[in-house]
Amino acid sequence: MKIYKSIVDERILHDFSKIQGRSLMNHVANSYDIETAISFASLFCPEIIEVDDCIFISEFYNGNIMELRKLYKNTKDIEMFVNSWSLQSLVKECDVINSSGDYIEEFAKAIQYFWQLRVNSLFPSRDIVVEIGEEIMGEEGLTVTLYQKGQPK
Protein backbone atom coordinates (compact mmCIF):
# COMPACT_ATOMS: atom_id res chain seq x y z
CA MET A 1 0.00 0.00 0.00
CA LYS A 2 1.24 3.47 -0.88
CA ILE A 3 -0.20 6.50 0.92
CA TYR A 4 -0.36 9.91 -0.74
CA LYS A 5 -0.70 12.45 2.06
CA SER A 6 -3.11 15.36 1.94
CA ILE A 7 -1.74 18.83 1.30
CA VAL A 8 -2.99 19.70 4.80
CA ASP A 9 -1.11 18.24 7.76
CA GLU A 10 -3.61 15.98 9.54
CA ARG A 11 -1.86 16.60 12.89
CA ILE A 12 -3.26 20.14 13.00
CA LEU A 13 -6.63 18.65 14.01
CA HIS A 14 -5.26 17.98 17.50
CA ASP A 15 -4.74 21.73 17.99
CA PHE A 16 -8.37 22.62 17.20
CA SER A 17 -10.38 24.10 20.07
CA LYS A 18 -13.45 21.95 19.30
CA ILE A 19 -12.55 18.65 17.66
CA GLN A 20 -15.62 17.23 15.96
CA GLY A 21 -14.21 14.19 14.22
CA ARG A 22 -11.40 11.66 14.09
CA SER A 23 -9.91 13.18 10.91
CA LEU A 24 -10.04 16.54 9.14
CA MET A 25 -12.56 15.20 6.61
CA ASN A 26 -14.70 13.82 9.42
CA HIS A 27 -14.40 17.12 11.32
CA VAL A 28 -15.76 19.04 8.31
CA ALA A 29 -18.62 16.57 7.86
CA ASN A 30 -19.59 17.00 11.52
CA SER A 31 -19.15 20.79 11.62
CA TYR A 32 -20.82 22.24 8.52
CA ASP A 33 -24.01 21.95 6.51
CA ILE A 34 -24.22 21.39 2.75
CA GLU A 35 -24.54 25.12 1.96
CA THR A 36 -21.24 25.81 3.71
CA ALA A 37 -19.57 22.87 1.97
CA ILE A 38 -20.72 24.18 -1.43
CA SER A 39 -19.44 27.65 -0.53
CA PHE A 40 -16.05 26.21 0.36
CA ALA A 41 -15.97 24.38 -2.98
CA SER A 42 -16.47 27.74 -4.70
CA LEU A 43 -13.69 29.26 -2.60
CA PHE A 44 -11.24 26.53 -3.61
CA CYS A 45 -12.38 26.47 -7.26
CA PRO A 46 -13.42 30.08 -7.94
CA GLU A 47 -14.96 31.62 -11.01
CA ILE A 48 -12.17 32.96 -13.22
CA ILE A 49 -12.60 35.66 -15.85
CA GLU A 50 -10.34 36.89 -18.63
CA VAL A 51 -10.42 40.59 -19.51
CA ASP A 52 -8.04 42.14 -22.04
CA ASP A 53 -5.62 39.18 -21.65
CA CYS A 54 -5.69 39.52 -17.85
CA ILE A 55 -6.76 36.61 -15.63
CA PHE A 56 -8.84 37.51 -12.57
CA ILE A 57 -10.70 35.84 -9.74
CA SER A 58 -14.09 37.30 -10.70
CA GLU A 59 -15.00 38.02 -7.06
CA PHE A 60 -12.14 40.55 -6.91
CA TYR A 61 -12.51 42.27 -10.31
CA ASN A 62 -14.45 45.56 -10.42
CA GLY A 63 -14.71 46.07 -14.19
CA ASN A 64 -12.04 48.78 -14.20
CA ILE A 65 -9.43 47.45 -16.65
CA MET A 66 -8.85 50.85 -18.30
CA GLU A 67 -8.07 52.50 -14.95
CA LEU A 68 -5.79 49.61 -14.01
CA ARG A 69 -3.87 49.92 -17.31
CA LYS A 70 -3.16 53.57 -16.43
CA LEU A 71 -1.96 52.73 -12.91
CA TYR A 72 0.18 49.67 -13.64
CA LYS A 73 2.86 49.17 -16.28
CA ASN A 74 2.18 45.52 -17.06
CA THR A 75 -0.34 42.71 -16.95
CA LYS A 76 1.46 40.93 -14.10
CA ASP A 77 1.12 43.93 -11.77
CA ILE A 78 -2.54 44.41 -12.69
CA GLU A 79 -3.29 40.75 -12.00
CA MET A 80 -1.32 40.76 -8.75
CA PHE A 81 -3.16 43.86 -7.55
CA VAL A 82 -6.66 42.61 -8.38
CA ASN A 83 -6.09 39.01 -7.27
CA SER A 84 -4.25 39.72 -4.00
CA TRP A 85 -6.29 38.57 -1.03
CA SER A 86 -5.43 38.81 2.66
CA LEU A 87 -6.32 35.41 4.07
CA GLN A 88 -6.90 36.92 7.50
CA SER A 89 -9.90 38.75 6.06
CA LEU A 90 -11.64 35.41 5.59
CA VAL A 91 -11.62 34.25 9.17
CA LYS A 92 -13.77 35.70 11.93
CA GLU A 93 -12.08 37.99 14.41
CA CYS A 94 -12.42 35.40 17.19
CA ASP A 95 -10.82 32.76 14.96
CA VAL A 96 -7.79 34.99 14.43
CA ILE A 97 -7.41 35.48 18.17
CA ASN A 98 -7.85 31.78 18.96
CA SER A 99 -5.82 30.33 16.12
CA SER A 100 -2.13 30.15 15.50
CA GLY A 101 -0.35 31.24 12.34
CA ASP A 102 -0.17 27.56 11.45
CA TYR A 103 -3.91 27.53 10.68
CA ILE A 104 -3.66 30.41 8.24
CA GLU A 105 -0.55 28.88 6.63
CA GLU A 106 -2.26 25.49 6.17
CA PHE A 107 -5.27 27.25 4.67
CA ALA A 108 -3.00 29.28 2.37
CA LYS A 109 -1.29 26.13 1.08
CA ALA A 110 -4.69 24.60 0.30
CA ILE A 111 -5.88 27.73 -1.54
CA GLN A 112 -2.62 27.87 -3.49
CA TYR A 113 -2.87 24.22 -4.49
CA PHE A 114 -6.47 24.36 -5.69
CA TRP A 115 -6.21 27.75 -7.42
CA GLN A 116 -3.13 26.47 -9.25
CA LEU A 117 -5.05 23.37 -10.39
CA ARG A 118 -7.92 25.60 -11.51
CA VAL A 119 -5.85 28.00 -13.63
CA ASN A 120 -3.72 25.16 -15.05
CA SER A 121 -6.87 23.36 -16.22
CA LEU A 122 -8.38 26.52 -17.73
CA PHE A 123 -5.19 27.90 -19.30
CA PRO A 124 -2.80 24.98 -19.93
CA SER A 125 -0.60 26.96 -22.33
CA ARG A 126 -0.08 29.92 -19.97
CA ASP A 127 2.45 30.17 -17.16
CA ILE A 128 0.26 31.29 -14.26
CA VAL A 129 1.69 31.54 -10.75
CA VAL A 130 -0.33 31.29 -7.54
CA GLU A 131 1.87 32.88 -4.89
CA ILE A 132 1.69 33.08 -1.11
CA GLY A 133 3.54 35.81 0.74
CA GLU A 134 3.37 38.49 3.38
CA GLU A 135 1.59 41.74 2.54
CA ILE A 136 1.57 41.25 -1.24
CA MET A 137 0.44 44.43 -3.02
CA GLY A 138 -0.26 46.12 0.33
CA GLU A 139 -2.62 43.46 1.70
CA GLU A 140 -2.44 42.74 5.43
CA GLY A 141 -0.62 39.63 6.65
CA LEU A 142 -0.42 36.38 4.76
CA THR A 143 -1.70 36.94 1.24
CA VAL A 144 -2.41 34.85 -1.83
CA THR A 145 -2.38 36.18 -5.39
CA LEU A 146 -2.20 34.89 -8.92
CA TYR A 147 -0.64 36.32 -12.07
CA GLN A 148 0.74 35.36 -15.45
CA LYS A 149 4.50 35.04 -15.42
CA GLY A 150 6.39 36.95 -18.09
CA GLN A 151 3.25 38.44 -19.61
CA PRO A 152 3.90 41.55 -21.73
CA LYS A 153 1.74 44.65 -21.59
Tab-separated table of C-alpha atoms in Angstrom:
chain	number	residue	atom	x	y	z
A	1	MET	CA	0.000	0.000	0.000
A	2	LYS	CA	1.240	3.473	-0.876
A	3	ILE	CA	-0.198	6.498	0.923
A	4	TYR	CA	-0.364	9.913	-0.740
A	5	LYS	CA	-0.699	12.451	2.061
A	6	SER	CA	-3.110	15.364	1.943
A	7	ILE	CA	-1.738	18.829	1.301
A	8	VAL	CA	-2.991	19.695	4.801
A	9	ASP	CA	-1.109	18.244	7.760
A	10	GLU	CA	-3.614	15.985	9.545
A	11	ARG	CA	-1.864	16.598	12.893
A	12	ILE	CA	-3.255	20.140	13.003
A	13	LEU	CA	-6.630	18.650	14.008
A	14	HIS	CA	-5.258	17.977	17.503
A	15	ASP	CA	-4.736	21.733	17.992
A	16	PHE	CA	-8.366	22.622	17.203
A	17	SER	CA	-10.376	24.104	20.074
A	18	LYS	CA	-13.450	21.950	19.299
A	19	ILE	CA	-12.546	18.653	17.661
A	20	GLN	CA	-15.622	17.227	15.957
A	21	GLY	CA	-14.206	14.193	14.224
A	22	ARG	CA	-11.399	11.664	14.090
A	23	SER	CA	-9.912	13.181	10.906
A	24	LEU	CA	-10.040	16.539	9.138
A	25	MET	CA	-12.563	15.203	6.613
A	26	ASN	CA	-14.695	13.817	9.423
A	27	HIS	CA	-14.399	17.123	11.324
A	28	VAL	CA	-15.762	19.041	8.311
A	29	ALA	CA	-18.619	16.572	7.865
A	30	ASN	CA	-19.592	16.999	11.520
A	31	SER	CA	-19.146	20.786	11.615
A	32	TYR	CA	-20.823	22.239	8.525
A	33	ASP	CA	-24.009	21.951	6.507
A	34	ILE	CA	-24.222	21.387	2.749
A	35	GLU	CA	-24.540	25.117	1.961
A	36	THR	CA	-21.239	25.805	3.715
A	37	ALA	CA	-19.575	22.867	1.966
A	38	ILE	CA	-20.725	24.179	-1.428
A	39	SER	CA	-19.444	27.652	-0.533
A	40	PHE	CA	-16.049	26.210	0.358
A	41	ALA	CA	-15.968	24.383	-2.984
A	42	SER	CA	-16.470	27.745	-4.704
A	43	LEU	CA	-13.693	29.258	-2.600
A	44	PHE	CA	-11.239	26.535	-3.610
A	45	CYS	CA	-12.383	26.468	-7.255
A	46	PRO	CA	-13.425	30.078	-7.935
A	47	GLU	CA	-14.963	31.618	-11.015
A	48	ILE	CA	-12.166	32.963	-13.218
A	49	ILE	CA	-12.598	35.660	-15.847
A	50	GLU	CA	-10.340	36.895	-18.625
A	51	VAL	CA	-10.419	40.585	-19.512
A	52	ASP	CA	-8.040	42.145	-22.038
A	53	ASP	CA	-5.620	39.175	-21.651
A	54	CYS	CA	-5.686	39.524	-17.848
A	55	ILE	CA	-6.764	36.614	-15.635
A	56	PHE	CA	-8.837	37.506	-12.568
A	57	ILE	CA	-10.701	35.838	-9.743
A	58	SER	CA	-14.089	37.301	-10.704
A	59	GLU	CA	-15.000	38.022	-7.063
A	60	PHE	CA	-12.136	40.550	-6.914
A	61	TYR	CA	-12.511	42.272	-10.309
A	62	ASN	CA	-14.448	45.565	-10.418
A	63	GLY	CA	-14.709	46.069	-14.190
A	64	ASN	CA	-12.040	48.776	-14.197
A	65	ILE	CA	-9.433	47.451	-16.651
A	66	MET	CA	-8.850	50.851	-18.305
A	67	GLU	CA	-8.068	52.502	-14.955
A	68	LEU	CA	-5.788	49.614	-14.008
A	69	ARG	CA	-3.873	49.921	-17.310
A	70	LYS	CA	-3.163	53.572	-16.434
A	71	LEU	CA	-1.960	52.727	-12.907
A	72	TYR	CA	0.182	49.673	-13.641
A	73	LYS	CA	2.858	49.165	-16.280
A	74	ASN	CA	2.175	45.523	-17.064
A	75	THR	CA	-0.345	42.705	-16.946
A	76	LYS	CA	1.459	40.930	-14.103
A	77	ASP	CA	1.122	43.930	-11.768
A	78	ILE	CA	-2.543	44.407	-12.691
A	79	GLU	CA	-3.290	40.751	-12.001
A	80	MET	CA	-1.319	40.758	-8.750
A	81	PHE	CA	-3.165	43.863	-7.550
A	82	VAL	CA	-6.657	42.609	-8.383
A	83	ASN	CA	-6.089	39.006	-7.271
A	84	SER	CA	-4.253	39.719	-3.999
A	85	TRP	CA	-6.285	38.568	-1.027
A	86	SER	CA	-5.431	38.810	2.655
A	87	LEU	CA	-6.315	35.414	4.067
A	88	GLN	CA	-6.896	36.916	7.497
A	89	SER	CA	-9.904	38.754	6.057
A	90	LEU	CA	-11.635	35.409	5.589
A	91	VAL	CA	-11.615	34.253	9.174
A	92	LYS	CA	-13.775	35.697	11.930
A	93	GLU	CA	-12.080	37.988	14.412
A	94	CYS	CA	-12.417	35.399	17.186
A	95	ASP	CA	-10.823	32.763	14.961
A	96	VAL	CA	-7.786	34.991	14.426
A	97	ILE	CA	-7.411	35.482	18.167
A	98	ASN	CA	-7.849	31.782	18.958
A	99	SER	CA	-5.817	30.334	16.116
A	100	SER	CA	-2.128	30.147	15.498
A	101	GLY	CA	-0.354	31.240	12.343
A	102	ASP	CA	-0.170	27.559	11.448
A	103	TYR	CA	-3.906	27.527	10.682
A	104	ILE	CA	-3.657	30.412	8.235
A	105	GLU	CA	-0.551	28.876	6.627
A	106	GLU	CA	-2.257	25.491	6.170
A	107	PHE	CA	-5.266	27.250	4.674
A	108	ALA	CA	-2.996	29.283	2.369
A	109	LYS	CA	-1.295	26.129	1.080
A	110	ALA	CA	-4.688	24.597	0.295
A	111	ILE	CA	-5.885	27.726	-1.537
A	112	GLN	CA	-2.619	27.867	-3.491
A	113	TYR	CA	-2.874	24.216	-4.486
A	114	PHE	CA	-6.465	24.365	-5.693
A	115	TRP	CA	-6.211	27.754	-7.418
A	116	GLN	CA	-3.127	26.469	-9.254
A	117	LEU	CA	-5.053	23.371	-10.387
A	118	ARG	CA	-7.919	25.605	-11.513
A	119	VAL	CA	-5.854	27.996	-13.634
A	120	ASN	CA	-3.725	25.160	-15.048
A	121	SER	CA	-6.867	23.357	-16.220
A	122	LEU	CA	-8.382	26.520	-17.733
A	123	PHE	CA	-5.193	27.903	-19.297
A	124	PRO	CA	-2.802	24.978	-19.933
A	125	SER	CA	-0.600	26.964	-22.329
A	126	ARG	CA	-0.082	29.920	-19.971
A	127	ASP	CA	2.446	30.165	-17.160
A	128	ILE	CA	0.256	31.288	-14.256
A	129	VAL	CA	1.686	31.538	-10.751
A	130	VAL	CA	-0.329	31.292	-7.535
A	131	GLU	CA	1.869	32.884	-4.889
A	132	ILE	CA	1.688	33.077	-1.107
A	133	GLY	CA	3.538	35.814	0.739
A	134	GLU	CA	3.367	38.488	3.385
A	135	GLU	CA	1.593	41.744	2.539
A	136	ILE	CA	1.575	41.248	-1.240
A	137	MET	CA	0.444	44.432	-3.022
A	138	GLY	CA	-0.263	46.122	0.329
A	139	GLU	CA	-2.623	43.458	1.701
A	140	GLU	CA	-2.436	42.738	5.426
A	141	GLY	CA	-0.624	39.631	6.653
A	142	LEU	CA	-0.420	36.375	4.756
A	143	THR	CA	-1.704	36.945	1.235
A	144	VAL	CA	-2.407	34.849	-1.833
A	145	THR	CA	-2.375	36.184	-5.385
A	146	LEU	CA	-2.200	34.891	-8.923
A	147	TYR	CA	-0.640	36.325	-12.065
A	148	GLN	CA	0.739	35.363	-15.448
A	149	LYS	CA	4.502	35.038	-15.424
A	150	GLY	CA	6.393	36.946	-18.090
A	151	GLN	CA	3.248	38.436	-19.609
A	152	PRO	CA	3.900	41.546	-21.732
A	153	LYS	CA	1.736	44.647	-21.592
